[in-house]
mmCIF file of C-alpha atoms in Angstrom:
data_model
loop_
_atom_site.group_PDB
_atom_site.id
_atom_site.type_symbol
_atom_site.label_atom_id
_atom_site.label_comp_id
_atom_site.label_asym_id
_atom_site.label_seq_id
_atom_site.Cartn_x
_atom_site.Cartn_y
_atom_site.Cartn_z
ATOM 1 C CA GLY A 698 12.175 12.569 33.146
ATOM 2 C CA TYR A 699 11.763 14.173 29.724
ATOM 3 C CA PRO A 700 9.946 17.521 29.283
ATOM 4 C CA TYR A 701 6.552 17.280 27.618
ATOM 5 C CA SER A 702 7.588 19.679 24.819
ATOM 6 C CA PHE A 703 10.615 17.534 23.961
ATOM 7 C CA ALA A 704 8.619 14.287 24.055
ATOM 8 C CA ALA A 705 5.850 15.751 21.888
ATOM 9 C CA GLY A 706 8.319 17.199 19.383
ATOM 10 C CA LEU A 707 10.248 13.946 19.152
ATOM 11 C CA THR A 708 7.042 11.942 18.687
ATOM 12 C CA ALA A 709 5.836 14.291 15.948
ATOM 13 C CA SER A 710 9.221 14.181 14.200
ATOM 14 C CA SER A 711 9.560 10.416 14.381
ATOM 15 C CA SER A 712 6.034 9.961 12.979
ATOM 16 C CA LEU A 713 7.371 11.245 9.644
ATOM 17 C CA ILE A 714 9.456 8.075 9.300
ATOM 18 C CA SER A 715 6.385 5.840 9.046
ATOM 19 C CA PRO A 716 5.176 7.126 5.630
ATOM 20 C CA VAL A 717 8.725 6.743 4.272
ATOM 21 C CA MET A 718 9.793 3.356 5.625
ATOM 22 C CA PRO A 719 8.268 0.474 3.632
ATOM 23 C CA PRO A 720 5.747 -0.935 3.660
ATOM 24 C CA SER A 721 3.950 2.415 3.776
ATOM 25 C CA ILE A 722 0.432 3.269 2.627
ATOM 26 C CA PRO A 723 1.381 6.700 1.163
ATOM 27 C CA ALA A 724 4.042 5.015 -0.965
ATOM 28 C CA VAL A 725 1.494 2.534 -2.314
ATOM 29 C CA ILE A 726 -0.959 5.354 -3.097
ATOM 30 C CA TYR A 727 1.760 7.355 -4.840
ATOM 31 C CA ALA A 728 2.934 4.333 -6.825
ATOM 32 C CA ALA A 729 -0.611 3.592 -7.997
ATOM 33 C CA THR A 730 -1.342 7.223 -8.856
ATOM 34 C CA ALA A 731 1.958 7.983 -10.589
ATOM 35 C CA THR A 732 2.141 4.508 -12.204
ATOM 36 C CA VAL A 733 5.624 3.785 -10.876
ATOM 37 C CA SER A 734 7.031 0.529 -9.546
ATOM 38 C CA THR A 735 6.001 -0.079 -5.941
ATOM 39 C CA GLY A 736 9.010 -2.323 -5.344
ATOM 40 C CA ALA A 737 11.430 0.270 -6.685
ATOM 41 C CA LEU A 738 9.763 2.958 -4.587
ATOM 42 C CA PHE A 739 10.052 0.783 -1.484
ATOM 43 C CA ALA A 740 13.718 0.098 -2.201
ATOM 44 C CA ALA A 741 14.453 3.784 -2.755
ATOM 45 C CA SER A 742 12.820 4.834 0.521
ATOM 46 C CA VAL A 743 14.765 2.577 2.898
ATOM 47 C CA ILE A 744 17.934 4.685 3.069
ATOM 48 C CA PRO A 745 16.076 8.010 3.579
ATOM 49 C CA ALA A 746 14.035 6.447 6.381
ATOM 50 C CA LEU A 747 17.168 5.090 8.071
ATOM 51 C CA LEU A 748 18.866 8.488 7.713
ATOM 52 C CA MET A 749 15.860 10.166 9.335
ATOM 53 C CA ALA A 750 15.985 7.706 12.239
ATOM 54 C CA PHE A 751 19.757 8.139 12.591
ATOM 55 C CA GLY A 752 19.394 11.931 12.592
ATOM 56 C CA LEU A 753 16.807 11.764 15.362
ATOM 57 C CA CYS A 754 19.055 9.453 17.396
ATOM 58 C CA VAL A 755 21.986 11.861 17.061
ATOM 59 C CA TYR A 756 19.814 14.815 18.030
ATOM 60 C CA VAL A 757 18.413 13.049 21.105
ATOM 61 C CA PHE A 758 21.904 11.967 22.159
ATOM 62 C CA ILE A 759 23.305 15.511 21.852
ATOM 63 C CA TRP A 760 20.270 17.095 23.507
ATOM 64 C CA THR A 761 20.271 14.755 26.488
ATOM 65 C CA ALA A 762 24.069 14.956 26.869
ATOM 66 C CA ARG A 763 23.723 18.706 27.407
ATOM 67 C CA ARG A 764 21.094 18.159 30.111
ATOM 68 C CA PRO A 765 22.804 16.525 33.105
ATOM 69 C CA ASP A 766 19.769 17.273 35.263
ATOM 70 C CA MET A 767 17.612 14.774 33.378
ATOM 71 C CA ALA A 768 16.889 11.370 34.855
ATOM 72 C CA ARG A 769 18.913 8.596 33.292
ATOM 73 C CA ALA A 770 18.588 4.843 33.555
ATOM 74 C CA PRO A 771 21.844 2.879 33.794
ATOM 75 C CA PHE A 772 22.713 0.529 30.955
ATOM 76 C CA SER A 773 21.360 -2.966 31.486
ATOM 77 C CA LEU A 774 21.882 -6.036 29.338
ATOM 78 C CA GLN A 775 18.564 -7.381 30.552
ATOM 79 C CA ARG A 776 16.671 -4.335 29.298
ATOM 80 C CA LEU A 777 18.610 -4.467 26.017
ATOM 81 C CA ARG A 778 17.767 -8.145 25.545
ATOM 82 C CA LYS A 779 14.098 -7.506 26.332
ATOM 83 C CA ALA A 780 13.948 -4.616 23.852
ATOM 84 C CA ALA A 781 15.722 -6.666 21.164
ATOM 85 C CA ILE A 782 13.322 -9.577 21.584
ATOM 86 C CA GLY A 783 10.376 -7.212 21.320
ATOM 87 C CA THR A 784 11.575 -5.603 18.095
ATOM 88 C CA ILE A 785 13.425 -8.313 16.177
ATOM 89 C CA GLY A 786 10.249 -9.903 14.805
ATOM 90 C CA PRO A 787 8.565 -6.759 13.433
ATOM 91 C CA ALA A 788 11.949 -5.455 12.215
ATOM 92 C CA PHE A 789 12.281 -8.407 9.845
ATOM 93 C CA VAL A 790 8.950 -7.691 8.119
ATOM 94 C CA PRO A 791 10.275 -4.882 5.850
ATOM 95 C CA VAL A 792 13.376 -6.981 5.132
ATOM 96 C CA ILE A 793 11.289 -9.972 4.041
ATOM 97 C CA LEU A 794 8.923 -7.807 1.979
ATOM 98 C CA LEU A 795 11.677 -5.889 0.191
ATOM 99 C CA GLY A 796 13.728 -9.027 -0.335
ATOM 100 C CA GLY A 797 10.731 -10.842 -1.777
ATOM 101 C CA ILE A 798 9.731 -7.981 -4.074
ATOM 102 C CA LEU A 799 13.224 -7.181 -5.348
ATOM 103 C CA SER A 800 14.129 -10.840 -5.821
ATOM 104 C CA GLY A 801 10.924 -11.445 -7.776
ATOM 105 C CA THR A 802 9.596 -13.996 -5.300
ATOM 106 C CA PHE A 803 6.277 -12.153 -5.068
ATOM 107 C CA THR A 804 4.644 -9.010 -6.393
ATOM 108 C CA PRO A 805 3.853 -5.947 -4.231
ATOM 109 C CA THR A 806 0.230 -7.113 -4.044
ATOM 110 C CA GLU A 807 1.330 -10.534 -2.830
ATOM 111 C CA ALA A 808 3.723 -8.809 -0.423
ATOM 112 C CA ALA A 809 0.717 -7.298 1.351
ATOM 113 C CA SER A 810 -0.658 -10.799 1.946
ATOM 114 C CA VAL A 811 2.731 -11.957 3.202
ATOM 115 C CA ALA A 812 2.856 -8.999 5.604
ATOM 116 C CA VAL A 813 -0.598 -9.837 6.966
ATOM 117 C CA LEU A 814 0.418 -13.486 7.418
ATOM 118 C CA LEU A 815 3.596 -12.473 9.251
ATOM 119 C CA MET A 816 1.633 -10.170 11.562
ATOM 120 C CA LEU A 817 -0.886 -12.931 12.271
ATOM 121 C CA ILE A 818 2.011 -15.218 13.219
ATOM 122 C CA LEU A 819 3.860 -12.613 15.312
ATOM 123 C CA GLY A 820 0.690 -11.418 17.090
ATOM 124 C CA PRO A 821 0.127 -14.533 19.211
ATOM 125 C CA ILE A 822 3.874 -14.943 19.779
ATOM 126 C CA TYR A 823 4.136 -11.451 21.281
ATOM 127 C CA ARG A 824 0.707 -11.835 22.902
ATOM 128 C CA THR A 825 -0.591 -8.652 21.295
ATOM 129 C CA LEU A 826 -3.207 -10.169 18.981
ATOM 130 C CA THR A 827 -6.553 -10.919 20.599
ATOM 131 C CA PRO A 828 -9.950 -11.436 18.938
ATOM 132 C CA ARG A 829 -10.920 -7.904 19.949
ATOM 133 C CA VAL A 830 -7.725 -6.421 18.490
ATOM 134 C CA LEU A 831 -8.173 -8.465 15.310
ATOM 135 C CA LEU A 832 -11.741 -7.215 14.872
ATOM 136 C CA GLN A 833 -10.640 -3.625 15.410
ATOM 137 C CA SER A 834 -7.819 -4.101 12.893
ATOM 138 C CA LEU A 835 -10.267 -5.449 10.308
ATOM 139 C CA ARG A 836 -12.542 -2.444 10.817
ATOM 140 C CA GLU A 837 -9.656 0.000 10.475
ATOM 141 C CA THR A 838 -8.416 -1.849 7.384
ATOM 142 C CA ALA A 839 -11.840 -1.554 5.753
ATOM 143 C CA ALA A 840 -11.968 2.176 6.534
ATOM 144 C CA ILE A 841 -8.435 2.795 5.236
ATOM 145 C CA THR A 842 -9.056 0.741 2.094
ATOM 146 C CA GLY A 843 -12.241 2.688 1.378
ATOM 147 C CA GLY A 844 -10.403 5.967 1.870
ATOM 148 C CA ILE A 845 -7.593 4.887 -0.451
ATOM 149 C CA ALA A 846 -10.119 3.852 -3.105
ATOM 150 C CA LEU A 847 -11.780 7.272 -2.911
ATOM 151 C CA ILE A 848 -8.410 9.023 -3.165
ATOM 152 C CA LEU A 849 -7.351 6.963 -6.189
ATOM 153 C CA GLY A 850 -10.712 7.482 -7.881
ATOM 154 C CA ALA A 851 -10.652 11.240 -7.321
ATOM 155 C CA ALA A 852 -7.009 11.454 -8.419
ATOM 156 C CA ALA A 853 -7.745 9.526 -11.620
ATOM 157 C CA LEU A 854 -10.713 11.778 -12.414
ATOM 158 C CA LEU A 855 -8.744 14.947 -11.693
ATOM 159 C CA GLY A 856 -5.820 13.666 -13.753
ATOM 160 C CA LEU A 857 -8.136 12.971 -16.687
ATOM 161 C CA ILE A 858 -9.585 16.495 -16.485
ATOM 162 C CA LEU A 859 -6.154 18.120 -16.232
ATOM 163 C CA THR A 860 -4.865 16.047 -19.148
ATOM 164 C CA ARG A 861 -7.791 16.968 -21.387
ATOM 165 C CA ALA A 862 -7.344 20.634 -20.448
ATOM 166 C CA HIS A 863 -3.572 20.396 -21.180
ATOM 167 C CA VAL A 864 -2.817 21.861 -17.744
ATOM 168 C CA SER A 865 0.242 19.668 -17.117
ATOM 169 C CA ARG A 866 1.711 20.576 -20.511
ATOM 170 C CA ASP A 867 1.123 24.298 -19.936
ATOM 171 C CA VAL A 868 2.671 24.159 -16.457
ATOM 172 C CA ALA A 869 5.698 22.268 -17.798
ATOM 173 C CA GLU A 870 6.141 24.822 -20.579
ATOM 174 C CA LEU A 871 5.875 27.649 -18.053
ATOM 175 C CA LEU A 872 8.517 26.134 -15.800
ATOM 176 C CA THR A 873 10.903 25.295 -18.634
ATOM 177 C CA SER A 874 10.528 28.793 -20.091
ATOM 178 C CA VAL A 875 12.083 30.253 -16.943
ATOM 179 C CA SER A 876 15.319 28.316 -17.331
ATOM 180 C CA SER A 877 16.621 25.271 -19.152
ATOM 181 C CA GLU A 878 18.817 24.217 -16.237
ATOM 182 C CA PRO A 879 17.608 20.987 -14.574
ATOM 183 C CA TRP A 880 18.409 22.212 -11.046
ATOM 184 C CA VAL A 881 16.342 25.368 -11.583
ATOM 185 C CA PHE A 882 13.439 23.221 -12.755
ATOM 186 C CA MET A 883 13.733 21.017 -9.660
ATOM 187 C CA ILE A 884 13.757 24.061 -7.360
ATOM 188 C CA LEU A 885 10.660 25.478 -9.063
ATOM 189 C CA VAL A 886 8.829 22.154 -8.793
ATOM 190 C CA ASN A 887 9.679 21.914 -5.087
ATOM 191 C CA ILE A 888 8.462 25.481 -4.510
ATOM 192 C CA VAL A 889 5.172 24.660 -6.243
ATOM 193 C CA LEU A 890 4.796 21.460 -4.200
ATOM 194 C CA LEU A 891 5.569 23.382 -0.995
ATOM 195 C CA ILE A 892 2.883 25.969 -1.780
ATOM 196 C CA LEU A 893 0.323 23.299 -2.721
ATOM 197 C CA GLY A 894 1.140 21.261 0.377
ATOM 198 C CA SER A 895 0.721 24.304 2.640
ATOM 199 C CA ALA A 896 -2.618 25.313 1.140
#
Protein backbone atom coordinates (compact mmCIF):
# COMPACT_ATOMS: atom_id res chain seq x y z
CA GLY A 1 0.00 0.00 0.00
CA TYR A 2 2.99 2.35 -0.07
CA PRO A 3 3.67 4.63 -3.08
CA TYR A 4 6.65 3.63 -5.19
CA SER A 5 8.35 7.03 -4.68
CA PHE A 6 8.12 6.68 -0.89
CA ALA A 7 9.38 3.08 -0.92
CA ALA A 8 12.28 3.95 -3.22
CA GLY A 9 13.24 7.01 -1.17
CA LEU A 10 13.09 5.07 2.09
CA THR A 11 15.18 2.24 0.63
CA ALA A 12 17.79 4.68 -0.67
CA SER A 13 17.91 6.52 2.67
CA SER A 14 18.15 3.37 4.76
CA SER A 15 20.99 2.05 2.57
CA LEU A 16 23.19 4.79 4.04
CA ILE A 17 23.07 3.03 7.42
CA SER A 18 24.94 -0.02 6.12
CA PRO A 19 28.32 1.73 5.56
CA VAL A 20 28.05 3.27 9.05
CA MET A 21 26.89 0.35 11.18
CA PRO A 22 29.74 -2.05 12.00
CA PRO A 23 31.01 -4.27 10.65
CA SER A 24 31.19 -2.16 7.49
CA ILE A 25 33.60 -2.45 4.57
CA PRO A 26 33.99 1.35 4.08
CA ALA A 27 34.99 1.68 7.74
CA VAL A 28 37.65 -1.01 7.32
CA ILE A 29 38.99 0.69 4.18
CA TYR A 30 39.08 4.06 5.92
CA ALA A 31 40.78 2.61 8.99
CA ALA A 32 43.46 0.95 6.85
CA THR A 33 44.01 4.05 4.72
CA ALA A 34 44.02 6.59 7.55
CA THR A 35 45.89 4.23 9.93
CA VAL A 36 43.31 4.56 12.70
CA SER A 37 42.00 1.89 15.05
CA THR A 38 39.32 -0.24 13.40
CA GLY A 39 37.82 -1.16 16.77
CA ALA A 40 37.60 2.47 17.85
CA LEU A 41 36.05 3.40 14.52
CA PHE A 42 33.48 0.63 14.87
CA ALA A 43 32.64 1.74 18.40
CA ALA A 44 32.28 5.37 17.33
CA SER A 45 29.91 4.52 14.48
CA VAL A 46 27.29 2.58 16.44
CA ILE A 47 25.46 5.58 17.90
CA PRO A 48 25.32 7.51 14.58
CA ALA A 49 23.93 4.43 12.84
CA LEU A 50 21.28 3.96 15.53
CA LEU A 51 20.37 7.65 15.33
CA MET A 52 19.97 7.35 11.55
CA ALA A 53 17.69 4.33 11.98
CA PHE A 54 15.69 6.09 14.71
CA GLY A 55 15.29 9.18 12.53
CA LEU A 56 13.96 7.08 9.66
CA CYS A 57 11.52 5.33 12.00
CA VAL A 58 10.20 8.66 13.28
CA TYR A 59 9.84 10.00 9.75
CA VAL A 60 7.97 6.91 8.54
CA PHE A 61 5.68 7.02 11.58
CA ILE A 62 4.83 10.71 11.05
CA TRP A 63 4.43 10.30 7.29
CA THR A 64 2.12 7.31 7.53
CA ALA A 65 0.12 8.87 10.39
CA ARG A 66 -0.76 11.76 8.07
CA ARG A 67 -1.96 9.34 5.38
CA PRO A 68 -5.12 7.63 6.65
CA ASP A 69 -5.85 6.34 3.15
CA MET A 70 -2.87 3.97 3.23
CA ALA A 71 -3.38 0.28 3.89
CA ARG A 72 -2.45 -0.76 7.39
CA ALA A 73 -1.99 -4.19 8.92
CA PRO A 74 -3.32 -4.65 12.46
CA PHE A 75 -0.82 -5.36 15.21
CA SER A 76 -0.20 -9.07 15.69
CA LEU A 77 1.94 -10.77 18.31
CA GLN A 78 2.49 -13.64 15.92
CA ARG A 79 3.97 -11.37 13.25
CA LEU A 80 6.08 -9.62 15.91
CA ARG A 81 7.40 -12.94 17.20
CA LYS A 82 8.19 -14.12 13.67
CA ALA A 83 10.03 -10.88 12.87
CA ALA A 84 11.96 -11.03 16.16
CA ILE A 85 13.05 -14.61 15.54
CA GLY A 86 14.21 -13.68 12.06
CA THR A 87 16.33 -10.75 13.23
CA ILE A 88 17.64 -11.69 16.67
CA GLY A 89 20.46 -13.86 15.31
CA PRO A 90 21.95 -11.38 12.81
CA ALA A 91 21.38 -8.52 15.27
CA PHE A 92 23.78 -10.12 17.75
CA VAL A 93 26.65 -10.25 15.23
CA PRO A 94 27.69 -6.57 15.60
CA VAL A 95 27.30 -6.89 19.38
CA ILE A 96 29.61 -9.91 19.52
CA LEU A 97 32.14 -8.32 17.16
CA LEU A 98 32.27 -4.99 18.99
CA GLY A 99 32.32 -6.68 22.38
CA GLY A 100 35.16 -8.94 21.30
CA ILE A 101 37.21 -6.13 19.78
CA LEU A 102 36.73 -3.63 22.60
CA SER A 103 37.29 -6.24 25.31
CA GLY A 104 40.50 -7.38 23.62
CA THR A 105 39.25 -10.91 23.05
CA PHE A 106 40.20 -10.74 19.37
CA THR A 107 41.62 -8.26 16.89
CA PRO A 108 39.59 -6.68 14.05
CA THR A 109 41.15 -9.18 11.64
CA GLU A 110 40.10 -12.07 13.86
CA ALA A 111 36.67 -10.44 14.20
CA ALA A 112 36.16 -10.94 10.46
CA SER A 113 36.74 -14.68 10.90
CA VAL A 114 34.33 -14.74 13.84
CA ALA A 115 31.70 -12.96 11.72
CA VAL A 116 32.10 -15.51 8.92
CA LEU A 117 31.80 -18.37 11.42
CA LEU A 118 28.65 -16.85 12.92
CA MET A 119 27.10 -16.44 9.47
CA LEU A 120 27.96 -20.03 8.59
CA ILE A 121 26.20 -21.15 11.78
CA LEU A 122 23.16 -18.89 11.33
CA GLY A 123 22.76 -19.72 7.62
CA PRO A 124 21.57 -23.31 8.05
CA ILE A 125 19.52 -22.36 11.12
CA TYR A 126 17.55 -19.77 9.13
CA ARG A 127 17.64 -22.01 6.04
CA THR A 128 19.16 -19.27 3.90
CA LEU A 129 22.57 -20.83 3.25
CA THR A 130 22.68 -23.35 0.42
CA PRO A 131 25.70 -24.59 -1.57
CA ARG A 132 24.70 -22.29 -4.42
CA VAL A 133 24.41 -19.27 -2.12
CA LEU A 134 27.73 -20.13 -0.48
CA LEU A 135 29.48 -20.34 -3.86
CA GLN A 136 28.00 -17.01 -4.92
CA SER A 137 29.09 -15.45 -1.62
CA LEU A 138 32.65 -16.72 -2.13
CA ARG A 139 32.73 -15.23 -5.63
CA GLU A 140 31.43 -11.88 -4.40
CA THR A 141 33.92 -11.93 -1.52
CA ALA A 142 36.81 -12.50 -3.94
CA ALA A 143 35.62 -9.62 -6.14
CA ILE A 144 35.16 -7.25 -3.18
CA THR A 145 38.53 -8.21 -1.69
CA GLY A 146 40.25 -7.58 -5.02
CA GLY A 147 38.54 -4.20 -5.32
CA ILE A 148 39.56 -3.24 -1.78
CA ALA A 149 43.16 -4.24 -2.49
CA LEU A 150 43.20 -2.04 -5.60
CA ILE A 151 41.72 0.88 -3.66
CA LEU A 152 44.26 0.55 -0.84
CA GLY A 153 47.14 0.22 -3.30
CA ALA A 154 46.06 3.27 -5.30
CA ALA A 155 45.44 5.26 -2.11
CA ALA A 156 48.89 4.39 -0.76
CA LEU A 157 50.54 5.40 -4.04
CA LEU A 158 48.59 8.65 -4.25
CA GLY A 159 49.35 9.41 -0.60
CA LEU A 160 53.06 8.87 -1.22
CA ILE A 161 52.99 11.24 -4.22
CA LEU A 162 51.05 13.91 -2.32
CA THR A 163 53.40 13.62 0.66
CA ARG A 164 56.51 13.99 -1.48
CA ALA A 165 54.95 16.99 -3.23
CA HIS A 166 54.01 18.53 0.17
CA VAL A 167 50.41 18.94 -1.02
CA SER A 168 48.86 18.07 2.36
CA ARG A 169 51.11 20.56 4.15
CA ASP A 170 50.31 23.32 1.64
CA VAL A 171 46.56 22.66 1.89
CA ALA A 172 46.73 22.69 5.69
CA GLU A 173 48.64 25.98 5.64
CA LEU A 174 46.09 27.45 3.24
CA LEU A 175 43.17 26.45 5.43
CA THR A 176 44.79 27.63 8.66
CA SER A 177 45.74 30.96 7.07
CA VAL A 178 42.05 31.77 6.62
CA SER A 179 41.29 31.54 10.33
CA SER A 180 42.79 30.06 13.47
CA GLU A 181 39.41 29.06 14.87
CA PRO A 182 38.92 25.27 14.98
CA TRP A 183 35.25 25.45 13.93
CA VAL A 184 36.16 27.51 10.85
CA PHE A 185 38.77 24.91 9.93
CA MET A 186 36.21 22.11 10.31
CA ILE A 187 33.70 23.95 8.10
CA LEU A 188 36.35 24.50 5.41
CA VAL A 189 37.38 20.84 5.50
CA ASN A 190 33.75 19.74 5.16
CA ILE A 191 33.24 22.11 2.22
CA VAL A 192 36.32 20.68 0.50
CA LEU A 193 35.13 17.11 1.16
CA LEU A 194 31.66 17.99 -0.17
CA ILE A 195 33.14 19.39 -3.39
CA LEU A 196 35.47 16.41 -3.84
CA GLY A 197 32.66 13.96 -3.12
CA SER A 198 30.38 15.64 -5.68
CA ALA A 199 33.00 15.67 -8.42
